């Protein structure tokens, strides 16, 4: 089919926009390496580069062992991002390990800067994400299987099994960022006003205060 001139221009423009949108992740690098100088006082988009680096800036052994899951939620995220591996600065990727006790939950959260792909190391998990149209996309996954959480969408993982579970998660960002929904709304500092939360959730101040007290950071 031959497209009229204006629609082919529109098609080209949409294609360009599509590729811009789908490739918009961390910016591309302009040199071989830019090992993060985490101590620098200079703030840029990412971190400034160290003048000197070694192999250890590209190394991390923190995902070898399972993280402690003896906390309220029964889960632990161990990041392997630019904060623990300075060499990842400007490279646009990172990993994490997440451990789950039986019954453990990695509560609903988003990563504003990355898509996440998880590989199950052990156990099984009920996982899901919610689209901007409020459709829940969920599945049970087990050892050796993979699931994807699209960039920016709210998602969670729950271990409904009787044994511990663990995953390795990969991200297309050196530092994907995590915003936990419950903590963002009910444990922010300074606090989100009660009258915002009572209206948003259609409940009373007592219910809001109760959730706030449960989620308050432990002193
Ligand atoms: C870089 O590291 C090497 C080896 O640790 C050291 O000898 C050298 O002085 C360092 N250079 C700078 C500019 O810090
Ligand atoms: C979790 O277990 C570790 C090691 O056994 C212990 O040091 C820590 O205090 C425990 N944390 C909680 C919240 O029970």
Short mmCIF file of C-alpha atoms and ligand atoms in Angstrom, two decimals:
data_model
loop_
_atom_site.label_atom_id
_atom_site.label_comp_id
_atom_site.label_asym_id
_atom_site.label_seq_id
_atom_site.Cartn_x
_atom_site.Cartn_y
_atom_site.Cartn_z
CA UNK A 1 0.00 0.00 0.00
CA UNK A 2 1.34 3.44 -0.93
CA UNK A 3 0.89 5.95 1.85
CA UNK A 4 -0.04 9.53 1.02
CA UNK A 5 2.92 11.84 1.58
CA UNK A 6 1.72 13.37 4.85
CA UNK A 7 0.93 10.03 6.49
CA UNK A 8 4.33 8.61 5.60
CA UNK A 9 5.94 11.65 7.27
CA UNK A 10 3.67 11.05 10.27
CA UNK A 11 4.66 7.37 10.24
CA UNK A 12 8.36 8.28 10.23
CA UNK A 13 7.83 10.75 13.06
CA UNK A 14 5.90 8.16 15.12
CA UNK A 15 8.62 5.59 14.50
CA UNK A 16 11.30 8.06 15.62
CA UNK A 17 9.25 8.85 18.73
CA UNK A 18 8.73 5.11 19.37
CA UNK A 19 12.45 4.41 19.25
CA UNK A 20 13.16 7.44 21.39
CA UNK A 21 10.67 6.25 24.01
CA UNK A 22 11.72 2.60 24.07
CA UNK A 23 15.42 3.41 24.21
CA UNK A 24 15.08 6.19 26.80
CA UNK A 25 16.94 4.69 29.77
CA UNK A 26 20.21 5.81 31.35
CA UNK A 27 22.11 8.10 28.95
CA UNK A 28 24.82 6.55 26.78
CA UNK A 29 28.48 6.77 27.82
CA UNK A 30 31.02 9.06 26.13
CA UNK A 31 34.18 7.20 27.20
CA UNK A 32 35.32 3.66 28.12
CA UNK A 33 34.76 4.02 31.84
CA UNK A 34 33.67 6.64 34.31
CA UNK A 35 34.19 5.00 37.68
CA UNK A 36 31.99 6.83 40.19
CA UNK A 37 33.72 9.09 42.67
CA UNK A 38 31.07 8.50 45.36
CA UNK A 39 32.85 10.91 47.71
CA UNK A 40 32.84 13.86 45.32
CA UNK A 41 30.90 16.89 46.41
CA UNK A 42 30.17 17.76 42.77
CA UNK A 43 26.67 16.71 41.72
CA UNK A 44 26.07 15.74 38.09
CA UNK A 45 23.52 13.45 36.40
CA UNK A 46 25.10 10.28 37.81
CA UNK A 47 28.51 10.62 39.48
CA UNK A 48 31.73 12.37 38.52
CA UNK A 49 34.56 10.08 37.33
CA UNK A 50 37.50 9.09 39.57
CA UNK A 51 40.92 9.90 38.15
CA UNK A 52 42.18 6.55 39.38
CA UNK A 53 40.44 3.19 39.56
CA UNK A 54 41.18 -0.50 39.95
CA UNK A 55 39.55 -3.86 39.25
CA UNK A 56 37.87 -3.67 42.64
CA UNK A 57 35.72 -0.79 41.37
CA UNK A 58 34.14 -3.32 38.99
CA UNK A 59 33.79 -6.10 41.58
CA UNK A 60 31.21 -7.03 44.24
CA UNK A 61 30.60 -10.27 46.12
CA UNK A 62 27.54 -9.10 48.06
CA UNK A 63 25.01 -11.27 46.21
CA UNK A 64 26.74 -14.57 46.93
CA UNK A 65 24.95 -15.19 50.20
CA UNK A 66 21.27 -14.89 51.09
CA UNK A 67 20.21 -11.67 52.83
CA UNK A 68 18.61 -11.72 56.28
CA UNK A 69 14.83 -11.86 56.03
CA UNK A 70 13.99 -11.63 59.75
CA UNK A 71 12.22 -8.28 59.39
CA UNK A 72 8.54 -7.22 59.40
CA UNK A 73 7.97 -7.95 55.69
CA UNK A 74 10.08 -11.12 55.54
CA UNK A 75 12.12 -9.98 52.54
CA UNK A 76 15.48 -8.35 51.86
CA UNK A 77 16.76 -6.55 48.77
CA UNK A 78 20.54 -6.44 48.33
CA UNK A 79 21.51 -4.01 45.59
CA UNK A 80 24.46 -4.43 43.23
CA UNK A 81 24.23 -0.98 41.69
CA UNK A 82 26.54 2.03 41.29
CA UNK A 83 26.52 2.56 45.06
CA UNK A 84 28.26 -0.78 45.68
CA UNK A 85 30.02 -1.04 42.28
CA UNK A 86 31.42 2.41 41.34
CA UNK A 87 32.50 1.06 37.93
CA UNK A 88 28.83 0.82 36.90
CA UNK A 89 28.61 4.62 36.64
CA UNK A 90 27.29 5.56 33.14
CA UNK A 91 26.97 1.90 32.06
CA UNK A 92 23.18 1.66 32.42
CA UNK A 93 22.85 -1.72 34.12
CA UNK A 94 22.68 -3.15 37.64
CA UNK A 95 21.56 -6.22 39.59
CA UNK A 96 19.97 -7.01 42.91
CA UNK A 97 19.35 -10.14 44.93
CA UNK A 98 16.06 -10.47 46.78
CA UNK A 99 15.52 -13.06 49.51
CA UNK A 100 12.10 -14.02 50.87
CA UNK A 101 11.23 -15.94 54.02
CA UNK A 102 8.18 -18.23 53.75
CA UNK A 103 5.28 -15.74 53.65
CA UNK A 104 7.69 -12.90 52.86
CA UNK A 105 6.60 -9.95 50.73
CA UNK A 106 8.53 -7.43 48.65
CA UNK A 107 5.74 -4.85 48.93
CA UNK A 108 4.24 -2.91 45.98
CA UNK A 109 6.84 -0.48 44.64
CA UNK A 110 8.12 1.10 41.42
CA UNK A 111 11.53 1.71 39.87
CA UNK A 112 11.27 5.10 38.18
CA UNK A 113 14.37 4.59 36.02
CA UNK A 114 14.36 0.92 34.98
CA UNK A 115 12.63 -2.15 33.68
CA UNK A 116 13.33 -5.17 35.92
CA UNK A 117 13.78 -8.81 34.93
CA UNK A 118 13.97 -11.43 37.70
CA UNK A 119 15.39 -14.95 37.58
CA UNK A 120 14.30 -17.32 40.36
CA UNK A 121 17.30 -18.89 42.14
CA UNK A 122 15.23 -20.97 44.55
CA UNK A 123 11.70 -21.45 45.80
CA UNK A 124 8.59 -20.02 44.19
CA UNK A 125 6.89 -16.64 44.13
CA UNK A 126 3.57 -15.07 43.25
CA UNK A 127 4.49 -11.93 41.31
CA UNK A 128 2.60 -9.23 39.50
CA UNK A 129 2.55 -5.72 38.12
CA UNK A 130 -0.31 -3.29 37.61
CA UNK A 131 -0.71 -1.35 34.36
CA UNK A 132 -1.66 2.32 34.21
CA UNK A 133 -5.13 1.03 33.26
CA UNK A 134 -5.26 -0.77 36.65
CA UNK A 135 -5.00 -4.25 35.16
CA UNK A 136 -3.14 -6.74 37.38
CA UNK A 137 -0.75 -8.94 35.37
CA UNK A 138 0.29 -11.78 37.68
CA UNK A 139 1.81 -15.25 37.68
CA UNK A 140 3.36 -17.90 39.91
CA UNK A 141 7.02 -18.46 39.06
CA UNK A 142 9.51 -21.05 40.35
CA UNK A 143 13.21 -21.89 40.31
CA UNK A 144 14.77 -21.29 36.89
CA UNK A 145 11.92 -19.11 35.62
CA UNK A 146 11.91 -15.45 34.66
CA UNK A 147 9.40 -12.60 34.96
CA UNK A 148 9.55 -8.99 33.75
CA UNK A 149 8.30 -5.82 35.46
CA UNK A 150 8.02 -2.96 32.94
CA UNK A 151 9.70 0.35 33.79
CA UNK A 152 7.82 2.53 36.24
CA UNK A 153 4.89 0.15 36.87
CA UNK A 154 3.89 -0.83 40.42
CA UNK A 155 4.88 -4.45 41.15
CA UNK A 156 5.41 -6.93 43.98
CA UNK A 157 6.64 -10.45 44.82
CA UNK A 158 5.19 -12.71 47.54
CA UNK A 159 6.56 -16.04 48.76
CA UNK A 160 3.45 -18.10 49.44
CA UNK A 161 5.56 -21.28 49.64
CA UNK A 162 6.77 -23.14 52.72
CA UNK A 163 10.49 -22.69 52.02
CA UNK A 164 12.68 -19.60 51.45
CA UNK A 165 12.85 -18.11 47.95
CA UNK A 166 15.42 -15.93 46.19
CA UNK A 167 15.78 -14.13 42.87
CA UNK A 168 18.44 -12.25 40.96
CA UNK A 169 16.98 -9.07 39.45
CA UNK A 170 18.54 -7.15 36.56
CA UNK A 171 17.82 -3.50 35.69
CA UNK A 172 18.60 -1.28 32.70
CA UNK A 173 19.87 1.49 34.96
CA UNK A 174 22.97 1.93 37.12
CA UNK A 175 20.64 3.05 39.91
CA UNK A 176 16.98 2.20 39.22
CA UNK A 177 15.60 3.89 42.35
CA UNK A 178 12.84 2.31 44.43
CA UNK A 179 9.67 4.00 45.58
CA UNK A 180 7.66 1.81 47.94
CA UNK A 181 3.98 2.79 47.68
CA UNK A 182 2.98 2.29 51.32
CA UNK A 183 6.13 3.92 52.70
CA UNK A 184 5.96 6.85 50.25
CA UNK A 185 2.41 7.70 51.32
CA UNK A 186 2.38 6.72 54.99
CA UNK A 187 5.98 7.09 56.18
CA UNK A 188 7.17 10.21 54.31
CA UNK A 189 9.05 12.87 56.21
CA UNK A 190 7.60 15.43 56.68
CA UNK A 191 4.37 13.39 56.63
CA UNK A 192 1.79 13.51 53.83
CA UNK A 193 -1.17 15.35 55.45
CA UNK A 194 -3.92 13.08 56.86
CA UNK A 195 -6.56 15.00 54.87
CA UNK A 196 -4.82 14.02 51.63
CA UNK A 197 -4.79 10.35 52.61
CA UNK A 198 -8.32 10.21 54.09
CA UNK A 199 -9.75 11.62 50.85
CA UNK A 200 -7.52 9.51 48.56
CA UNK A 201 -8.32 6.26 50.36
CA UNK A 202 -11.90 7.19 51.42
CA UNK A 203 -11.26 6.30 55.06
CA UNK A 204 -11.15 8.19 58.36
CA UNK A 205 -8.25 9.89 60.12
CA UNK A 206 -8.08 7.02 62.65
CA UNK A 207 -7.38 4.46 59.94
CA UNK A 208 -4.74 6.72 58.36
CA UNK A 209 -3.05 7.32 61.72
CA UNK A 210 -3.06 3.58 62.40
CA UNK A 211 -1.26 2.81 59.13
CA UNK A 212 1.18 5.69 59.72
CA UNK A 213 2.06 4.36 63.20
CA UNK A 214 2.64 0.82 61.83
CA UNK A 215 4.88 2.05 59.02
CA UNK A 216 6.80 4.64 61.02
CA UNK A 217 10.56 4.01 60.71
CA UNK A 218 11.69 1.99 63.74
CA UNK A 219 13.78 4.18 66.01
C1 LIG B 1 46.69 5.75 41.20
O1 LIG B 1 46.84 4.52 41.84
C2 LIG B 1 48.22 4.05 41.86
C3 LIG B 1 48.20 2.65 42.46
O2 LIG B 1 47.42 2.58 43.61
C4 LIG B 1 49.06 5.04 42.64
O3 LIG B 1 50.41 4.62 42.62
C5 LIG B 1 48.95 6.42 42.01
O4 LIG B 1 49.64 7.36 42.77
C6 LIG B 1 47.48 6.83 41.89
N1 LIG B 1 47.38 8.08 41.17
C7 LIG B 1 46.58 9.09 41.56
C8 LIG B 1 46.55 10.28 40.65
O5 LIG B 1 45.88 9.03 42.57
C1 LIG B 2 18.10 -10.88 62.38
O1 LIG B 2 19.10 -11.86 62.55
C2 LIG B 2 20.41 -11.33 62.76
C3 LIG B 2 21.42 -12.45 62.75
O2 LIG B 2 20.90 -13.63 63.28
C4 LIG B 2 20.43 -10.50 64.04
O3 LIG B 2 21.70 -9.92 64.24
C5 LIG B 2 19.38 -9.38 63.92
O4 LIG B 2 19.29 -8.67 65.13
C6 LIG B 2 18.01 -9.97 63.59
N1 LIG B 2 17.10 -8.87 63.33
C7 LIG B 2 15.85 -8.85 63.81
C8 LIG B 2 15.03 -7.65 63.46
O5 LIG B 2 15.38 -9.73 64.50
#
